[in-house]
């Protein structure tokens, strides 16, 4: 028997998402894989996808960029992973350059996330996913408390593109502990890898509501 799949669209505001989370009804309006299109204040168009619900906190919704930002960036200007995520240039870039260009109604509902790493704690509004969150395997250095993010347990969802459709490598926040100059990265084919911290790759951040 043949089947047909239809994609439907319906209007929603970030305020409505926040209210559903507060009321314990996030799963009534959202499902893993649902997409919300947005425009940054720079004019760049992006798509956010529901990556998980209730992974780290009851009824909490984790969003991820579906693809990468137009601008590539490095983890550190120098070839080092010293200090890990709390001390890296990428974290500063997301905080100082990327978060400010999100729409105001989105910024108003984001819940800061506390990250515990071997290099210390960090609290961020937007952040990169860890290697374990993406692959569900302790291939690099698993941060305490990390869990697999449901959206990324489908291998095809690990493949990221730019607006022109070209696939790209993209950074994770996990240092590759075997070598002091490397962070973990997802290859253009969606595989686990690592590279020099000073290399510029795609930026795919997440946030919580």
PDB file of N, CA and C in Angstrom, residues 15-29 58-60:
ATOM      1  N   UNK A  15       6.987  33.707  21.864  1.00  0.00           N
ATOM      2  CA  UNK A  15       6.263  33.852  23.120  1.00  0.00           C
ATOM      3  C   UNK A  15       5.329  32.687  23.374  1.00  0.00           C
ATOM      4  N   UNK A  16       4.691  32.194  22.328  1.00  0.00           N
ATOM      5  CA  UNK A  16       3.800  31.041  22.476  1.00  0.00           C
ATOM      6  C   UNK A  16       4.584  29.778  22.829  1.00  0.00           C
ATOM      7  N   UNK A  17       5.776  29.658  22.257  1.00  0.00           N
ATOM      8  CA  UNK A  17       6.627  28.525  22.617  1.00  0.00           C
ATOM      9  C   UNK A  17       6.970  28.588  24.104  1.00  0.00           C
ATOM     10  N   UNK A  18       7.375  29.760  24.576  1.00  0.00           N
ATOM     11  CA  UNK A  18       7.733  29.931  25.982  1.00  0.00           C
ATOM     12  C   UNK A  18       6.554  29.618  26.896  1.00  0.00           C
ATOM     13  N   UNK A  19       5.375  30.082  26.539  1.00  0.00           N
ATOM     14  CA  UNK A  19       4.194  29.825  27.365  1.00  0.00           C
ATOM     15  C   UNK A  19       3.876  28.333  27.421  1.00  0.00           C
ATOM     16  N   UNK A  20       4.053  27.636  26.303  1.00  0.00           N
ATOM     17  CA  UNK A  20       3.813  26.190  26.294  1.00  0.00           C
ATOM     18  C   UNK A  20       4.805  25.466  27.187  1.00  0.00           C
ATOM     19  N   UNK A  21       6.061  25.919  27.177  1.00  0.00           N
ATOM     20  CA  UNK A  21       7.068  25.319  28.047  1.00  0.00           C
ATOM     21  C   UNK A  21       6.707  25.544  29.509  1.00  0.00           C
ATOM     22  N   UNK A  22       6.333  26.766  29.854  1.00  0.00           N
ATOM     23  CA  UNK A  22       5.982  27.092  31.234  1.00  0.00           C
ATOM     24  C   UNK A  22       4.764  26.317  31.710  1.00  0.00           C
ATOM     25  N   UNK A  23       3.852  26.038  30.787  1.00  0.00           N
ATOM     26  CA  UNK A  23       2.616  25.327  31.138  1.00  0.00           C
ATOM     27  C   UNK A  23       2.775  23.809  31.088  1.00  0.00           C
ATOM     28  N   UNK A  24       3.964  23.332  30.716  1.00  0.00           N
ATOM     29  CA  UNK A  24       4.179  21.893  30.624  1.00  0.00           C
ATOM     30  C   UNK A  24       3.535  21.264  29.408  1.00  0.00           C
ATOM     31  N   UNK A  25       3.347  22.067  28.355  1.00  0.00           N
ATOM     32  CA  UNK A  25       2.638  21.579  27.171  1.00  0.00           C
ATOM     33  C   UNK A  25       3.475  21.671  25.899  1.00  0.00           C
ATOM     34  N   UNK A  26       4.788  21.664  26.042  1.00  0.00           N
ATOM     35  CA  UNK A  26       5.641  21.808  24.868  1.00  0.00           C
ATOM     36  C   UNK A  26       5.397  20.717  23.841  1.00  0.00           C
ATOM     37  N   UNK A  27       5.201  19.485  24.302  1.00  0.00           N
ATOM     38  CA  UNK A  27       5.024  18.366  23.369  1.00  0.00           C
ATOM     39  C   UNK A  27       3.667  18.404  22.666  1.00  0.00           C
ATOM     40  N   UNK A  28       2.772  19.281  23.105  1.00  0.00           N
ATOM     41  CA  UNK A  28       1.480  19.401  22.438  1.00  0.00           C
ATOM     42  C   UNK A  28       1.575  20.263  21.185  1.00  0.00           C
ATOM     43  N   UNK A  29       2.601  21.124  21.123  1.00  0.00           N
ATOM     44  CA  UNK A  29       2.708  22.017  19.958  1.00  0.00           C
ATOM     45  C   UNK A  29       3.989  21.801  19.163  1.00  0.00           C
ATOM     46  N   UNK A  58      12.741  18.880  32.506  1.00  0.00           N
ATOM     47  CA  UNK A  58      11.386  18.509  32.108  1.00  0.00           C
ATOM     48  C   UNK A  58      10.744  19.621  31.288  1.00  0.00           C
ATOM     49  N   UNK A  59      10.224  19.242  30.110  1.00  0.00           N
ATOM     50  CA  UNK A  59       9.501  20.139  29.218  1.00  0.00           C
ATOM     51  C   UNK A  59      10.388  21.184  28.540  1.00  0.00           C
ATOM     52  N   UNK A  60      11.682  21.186  28.818  1.00  0.00           N
ATOM     53  CA  UNK A  60      12.592  22.125  28.164  1.00  0.00           C
ATOM     54  C   UNK A  60      12.762  21.753  26.687  1.00  0.00           C
TER      55      UNK A  60
END
